[in-house]
Short mmCIF file of C-alpha atoms in Angstrom, two decimals:
data_model
loop_
_atom_site.label_atom_id
_atom_site.label_comp_id
_atom_site.label_asym_id
_atom_site.label_seq_id
_atom_site.Cartn_x
_atom_site.Cartn_y
_atom_site.Cartn_z
CA UNK N 207 -3.96 -11.94 34.64
CA UNK N 208 -7.38 -12.13 33.31
CA UNK N 209 -8.58 -11.02 29.36
CA UNK N 210 -12.23 -8.79 29.42
CA UNK N 211 -13.98 -8.50 26.94
CA UNK N 212 -17.27 -6.64 27.86
CA UNK N 213 -17.83 -3.61 31.41
CA UNK N 214 -20.16 -5.13 33.16
CA UNK N 215 -17.61 -8.21 34.03
CA UNK N 216 -14.76 -5.21 34.48
CA UNK N 217 -17.60 -3.52 36.83
CA UNK N 218 -17.79 -6.67 38.97
CA UNK N 219 -14.46 -7.10 39.22
CA UNK N 220 -13.33 -3.65 40.26
CA UNK N 221 -16.87 -4.00 42.23
CA UNK N 222 -14.80 -6.48 44.41
CA UNK N 223 -11.64 -5.19 44.58
CA UNK N 224 -13.00 -1.55 45.87
CA UNK N 225 -14.87 -3.13 48.12
CA UNK N 226 -11.43 -4.82 49.97
CA UNK N 227 -9.88 -1.64 49.69
CA UNK N 228 -7.46 -2.55 46.73
CA UNK N 229 -5.95 0.91 44.33
CA UNK N 230 -6.34 -0.27 41.05
CA UNK N 231 -3.81 1.05 39.14
CA UNK N 232 -4.62 1.45 35.29
CA UNK N 233 -2.56 1.74 31.68
CA UNK N 234 -4.48 2.66 29.01
CA UNK N 235 -3.15 2.43 24.85
CA UNK N 236 -3.98 1.54 22.07
CA UNK N 237 -2.11 -2.36 22.11
CA UNK N 238 0.78 -3.15 19.53
CA UNK N 239 2.19 -3.24 23.18
CA UNK N 240 6.40 -2.72 23.46
CA UNK N 241 7.94 -1.97 26.19
CA UNK N 242 7.46 1.97 26.95
CA UNK N 243 3.82 0.40 27.93
CA UNK N 244 5.83 -2.77 30.13
CA UNK N 245 7.22 0.96 31.64
CA UNK N 246 3.89 2.96 32.44
CA UNK N 247 3.29 -0.93 34.07
CA UNK N 248 6.40 -1.12 35.92
CA UNK N 249 5.49 2.96 37.56
CA UNK N 250 2.54 1.36 39.76
CA UNK N 251 4.86 -0.45 41.46
CA UNK N 252 4.45 0.58 44.87
CA UNK N 253 1.44 2.76 43.50
CA UNK N 254 -1.24 0.01 42.82
CA UNK N 255 -2.24 -2.99 44.27
CA UNK N 256 -4.06 -3.95 41.05
CA UNK N 257 -3.33 -3.80 37.89
CA UNK N 258 -5.54 -3.19 34.41
CA UNK N 259 -4.01 -2.72 31.07
CA UNK N 260 -6.68 -1.67 28.34
CA UNK N 261 -6.29 -2.42 25.09
CA UNK N 262 -8.80 -0.64 22.34
CA UNK N 263 -7.91 0.84 19.27
CA UNK N 264 -10.25 4.36 19.46
CA UNK N 265 -11.78 5.85 15.91
CA UNK N 266 -13.27 8.85 17.13
CA UNK N 267 -9.37 10.08 17.89
CA UNK N 268 -7.93 9.33 14.70
CA UNK N 269 -9.16 11.72 11.82
CA UNK N 270 -7.26 10.14 8.70
CA UNK N 271 -9.31 6.41 8.15
CA UNK N 272 -6.94 4.98 6.58
CA UNK N 273 -3.96 6.09 9.29
CA UNK N 274 -6.93 3.84 11.38
CA UNK N 275 -6.93 0.79 9.79
CA UNK N 276 -3.25 1.04 9.10
CA UNK N 277 -2.59 0.87 12.97
CA UNK N 278 -1.12 -2.34 14.24
CA UNK N 279 -3.06 -4.40 16.25
CA UNK N 280 -2.46 -8.22 17.79
CA UNK N 281 -4.05 -9.22 20.98
CA UNK N 282 -2.98 -12.36 20.89
CA UNK N 283 0.74 -11.55 21.14
CA UNK N 284 -0.18 -8.73 23.18
CA UNK N 285 -1.55 -10.87 25.94
CA UNK N 286 1.00 -13.16 25.55
CA UNK N 287 4.16 -10.25 26.69
CA UNK N 288 1.98 -9.18 30.05
CA UNK N 289 1.57 -12.29 30.99
CA UNK N 290 5.19 -12.82 30.46
CA UNK N 291 6.19 -9.73 31.90
CA UNK N 292 3.67 -10.23 35.15
CA UNK N 293 1.84 -7.49 37.24
CA UNK N 294 -1.19 -6.84 35.07
CA UNK N 295 -4.33 -8.21 37.01
CA UNK N 296 -6.73 -7.61 34.01
CA UNK N 297 -6.69 -7.07 30.25
CA UNK N 298 -9.39 -4.90 28.99
CA UNK N 299 -10.00 -5.68 25.43
CA UNK N 300 -13.31 -3.95 24.81
CA UNK N 301 -14.47 -3.81 21.21
CA UNK N 302 -16.37 -0.81 19.96
CA UNK N 303 -20.60 -1.61 21.09
CA UNK N 304 -18.36 -2.07 24.78
CA UNK N 305 -17.57 2.11 24.21
CA UNK N 306 -19.76 3.45 21.82
CA UNK N 307 -23.82 2.53 22.71
CA UNK N 308 -25.23 3.09 19.68
CA UNK N 309 -26.70 6.83 19.26
CA UNK N 310 -23.30 7.96 21.28
CA UNK N 311 -22.84 11.26 20.62
CA UNK N 312 -20.83 13.26 23.25
CA UNK N 313 -17.20 14.16 22.73
CA UNK N 314 -14.75 15.62 25.73
CA UNK N 315 -12.82 18.73 24.91
CA UNK N 316 -10.23 20.44 26.53
CA UNK N 317 -10.23 24.34 24.99
CA UNK N 318 -7.07 25.80 24.00
CA UNK N 319 -4.23 22.76 25.00
CA UNK N 320 -5.98 21.17 21.78
CA UNK N 321 -5.13 23.87 19.31
CA UNK N 322 -1.80 23.34 19.21
CA UNK N 323 1.07 21.51 18.21
CA UNK N 324 -0.54 18.01 17.51
CA UNK N 325 -4.20 19.43 17.55
CA UNK N 326 -3.54 21.95 14.78
CA UNK N 327 -2.67 19.56 12.33
CA UNK N 328 -5.44 16.85 13.78
CA UNK N 329 -8.46 18.55 13.77
CA UNK N 330 -10.57 16.32 16.25
CA UNK N 331 -7.87 14.38 17.73
CA UNK N 332 -7.43 15.79 21.93
CA UNK N 333 -11.35 15.62 21.18
CA UNK N 334 -10.99 11.22 21.06
CA UNK N 335 -9.01 11.25 23.65
CA UNK N 336 -10.07 13.28 26.24
CA UNK N 337 -13.43 10.88 25.56
CA UNK N 338 -11.66 7.93 25.18
CA UNK N 339 -10.18 8.78 28.28
CA UNK N 340 -13.14 9.95 30.39
CA UNK N 341 -14.81 6.38 29.78
CA UNK N 342 -11.50 4.15 30.30
CA UNK N 343 -11.51 6.13 33.70
CA UNK N 344 -15.29 5.73 34.95
CA UNK N 345 -14.90 2.33 33.52
CA UNK N 346 -11.83 0.64 35.19
CA UNK N 347 -12.82 3.29 37.93
CA UNK N 348 -9.03 3.90 38.96
CA UNK N 349 -7.87 5.53 41.34
CA UNK N 350 -4.33 5.83 39.32
CA UNK N 351 -3.69 6.52 36.02
CA UNK N 352 0.02 6.02 34.19
CA UNK N 353 0.57 8.53 31.02
CA UNK N 354 4.01 8.09 29.00
CA UNK N 355 5.58 12.02 28.18
CA UNK N 356 7.00 11.19 25.18
CA UNK N 357 3.69 11.94 24.51
CA UNK N 358 3.72 15.03 26.28
CA UNK N 359 0.05 17.32 24.89
CA UNK N 360 -2.27 14.47 25.37
CA UNK N 361 -0.07 14.03 29.32
CA UNK N 362 -0.89 17.63 29.16
CA UNK N 363 -4.76 17.42 28.24
CA UNK N 364 -5.66 13.90 30.54
CA UNK N 365 -3.78 16.04 33.58
CA UNK N 366 -6.67 18.64 32.30
CA UNK N 367 -9.17 17.13 32.46
CA UNK N 368 -8.66 14.52 35.26
CA UNK N 369 -9.08 18.66 37.60
CA UNK N 370 -11.99 19.87 35.57
CA UNK N 371 -14.12 17.38 36.17
CA UNK N 372 -13.17 16.78 39.19
CA UNK N 373 -12.36 12.80 38.50
CA UNK N 374 -10.82 10.71 41.51
CA UNK N 375 -7.51 9.83 39.42
CA UNK N 376 -4.32 10.44 40.17
CA UNK N 377 -1.94 10.51 37.01
CA UNK N 378 1.13 9.11 37.06
CA UNK N 379 3.61 11.43 34.38
CA UNK N 380 6.95 8.90 33.14
CA UNK N 381 9.03 8.76 31.08
CA UNK N 382 9.83 8.40 27.48
CA UNK N 383 11.94 4.74 27.16
CA UNK N 384 13.91 4.49 23.91
CA UNK N 385 15.62 2.62 22.20
CA UNK N 386 19.20 2.33 21.62
CA UNK N 387 20.23 4.63 19.12
CA UNK N 388 17.53 7.14 21.17
CA UNK N 389 14.72 7.26 18.90
CA UNK N 390 10.75 6.96 20.76
CA UNK N 391 9.70 3.69 21.41
CA UNK N 392 6.33 3.48 19.84
CA UNK N 393 3.82 1.30 17.75
CA UNK N 394 4.26 2.94 14.90
CA UNK N 395 8.05 2.55 14.40
CA UNK N 396 6.74 -1.25 13.07
CA UNK N 397 5.18 0.28 9.94
CA UNK N 398 8.57 1.94 9.32
CA UNK N 399 10.52 1.05 6.29
CA UNK N 400 14.48 -0.67 7.10
CA UNK N 401 15.19 2.48 5.22
CA UNK N 402 13.35 4.65 7.37
CA UNK N 403 13.74 3.25 10.56
CA UNK N 404 17.65 4.32 9.88
CA UNK N 405 16.48 7.14 8.09
CA UNK N 406 14.50 8.06 11.94
CA UNK N 407 17.54 8.08 13.63
CA UNK N 408 17.81 11.63 13.35
CA UNK N 409 14.97 12.74 15.16
CA UNK N 410 16.55 11.99 18.24
CA UNK N 411 19.86 13.35 17.15
CA UNK N 412 18.75 16.69 16.21
CA UNK N 413 16.89 17.46 19.08
CA UNK N 414 20.19 17.24 21.20
CA UNK N 415 21.85 19.27 18.73
CA UNK N 416 19.01 21.92 19.37
CA UNK N 417 18.99 21.68 22.35
CA UNK N 418 22.91 21.62 23.18
CA UNK N 419 23.36 25.48 21.06
CA UNK N 420 20.48 27.00 22.37
CA UNK N 421 22.25 25.53 25.95
CA UNK N 422 24.95 27.48 24.76
CA UNK N 423 22.97 30.72 23.88
CA UNK N 424 22.27 30.84 19.98
CA UNK N 425 19.13 32.15 19.13
CA UNK N 426 16.16 30.14 19.01
CA UNK N 427 14.65 30.98 15.76
CA UNK N 428 17.96 30.74 14.01
CA UNK N 429 18.41 27.12 16.25
CA UNK N 430 15.01 25.63 14.99
CA UNK N 431 15.53 26.99 11.00
CA UNK N 432 18.64 25.00 10.63
CA UNK N 433 17.45 21.68 13.00
CA UNK N 434 14.24 22.41 10.49
CA UNK N 435 16.44 21.69 7.70
CA UNK N 436 18.27 18.81 8.89
CA UNK N 437 15.06 16.83 9.48
CA UNK N 438 14.92 17.76 6.33
CA UNK N 439 17.82 17.05 4.55
CA UNK N 440 17.39 13.11 6.48
CA UNK N 441 14.19 12.99 4.42
CA UNK N 442 11.18 14.07 6.97
CA UNK N 443 8.59 15.86 6.20
CA UNK N 444 8.28 18.29 9.26
CA UNK N 445 4.74 19.38 11.06
CA UNK N 446 6.49 21.24 13.36
CA UNK N 447 9.29 22.50 15.77
CA UNK N 448 8.29 24.75 18.65
CA UNK N 449 9.96 25.87 21.98
CA UNK N 450 6.71 25.63 24.89
CA UNK N 451 6.74 25.44 28.42
CA UNK N 452 5.94 22.51 29.66
CA UNK N 453 3.62 23.67 32.28
CA UNK N 454 0.76 24.69 30.30
CA UNK N 455 2.80 23.89 26.09
CA UNK N 456 2.95 27.96 25.45
CA UNK N 457 5.32 28.94 23.54
CA UNK N 458 8.38 30.44 25.38
CA UNK N 459 12.27 31.00 25.57
CA UNK N 460 14.84 28.62 25.85
CA UNK N 461 15.95 30.72 29.60
CA UNK N 462 12.26 29.08 31.22
CA UNK N 463 13.66 26.39 33.39
CA UNK N 464 10.19 24.59 31.69
CA UNK N 465 10.98 25.15 28.80
CA UNK N 466 10.42 21.71 26.26
CA UNK N 467 11.32 20.73 22.71
CA UNK N 468 8.97 19.46 20.37
CA UNK N 469 8.70 17.77 16.97
CA UNK N 470 6.44 15.91 14.58
CA UNK N 471 7.74 15.12 11.62
CA UNK N 472 7.17 12.12 8.41
CA UNK N 473 8.31 9.58 6.37
CA UNK N 474 6.82 8.05 3.79
CA UNK N 475 2.89 8.09 5.73
CA UNK N 476 4.25 7.34 9.22
CA UNK N 477 4.18 9.77 12.58
CA UNK N 478 7.06 10.11 14.48
CA UNK N 479 6.57 12.75 17.54
CA UNK N 480 9.05 13.67 20.31
CA UNK N 481 10.11 15.81 22.78
CA UNK N 482 12.49 17.02 24.98
CA UNK N 483 13.24 19.06 28.40
CA UNK N 484 16.01 22.01 27.48
CA UNK N 485 17.20 20.76 31.24
#
């Protein structure tokens, strides 16, 4: 695996790959890698002959400056993990000057999908996500990109921007990777105290219970209210808990085959998200 830090060096390498007929897969990340990220790399098996993992903590997608500064970083540990796992040709870890040149003033906005769920209480977040993803697609010239379903709204937004901007990259969705107690893997989990980490298991457990009740025919509003209360009793501050279509993120009913339960809830200052399909 080669560590690359400048867009020019990256461009030189990917140009050679494309000339040789290679297929390039990319996994965009903000670092602090875990098994969920490795699953994204693994998902490219048989789909790409060359694989790039990018690490860049993107400042313009943080509406809270404190969250940006607290986001866990550790390039050496991340590189060691990728080396040990194998299968990655390039770790692209640019600094901010390689991404946002002085005077940078462009934003990619995916209207509609960005205003709901996480977009509701994180204004500008998805503009930042769409902008950095577009830039990374252009810099890596990837043919295929893997994204986890844990960030399902992000996945929908990336799919839409690729479709709307005619970007020549295929989007590969990868199922959420979970810990033994079903908590979705996330870099933010490392910021939880031992007490908070134990409580965090209530998040997936409550979703499972809510889904079981919905599938049993119970009233949607009642099930959501009960789940919300259960999470609050476990110590969470709930930001949203909604049933949406996985096709367009619009509000839907349990009878919809595409129905998916979405949640965002915080323990202290650590914001956790999750989602699960009803079917």
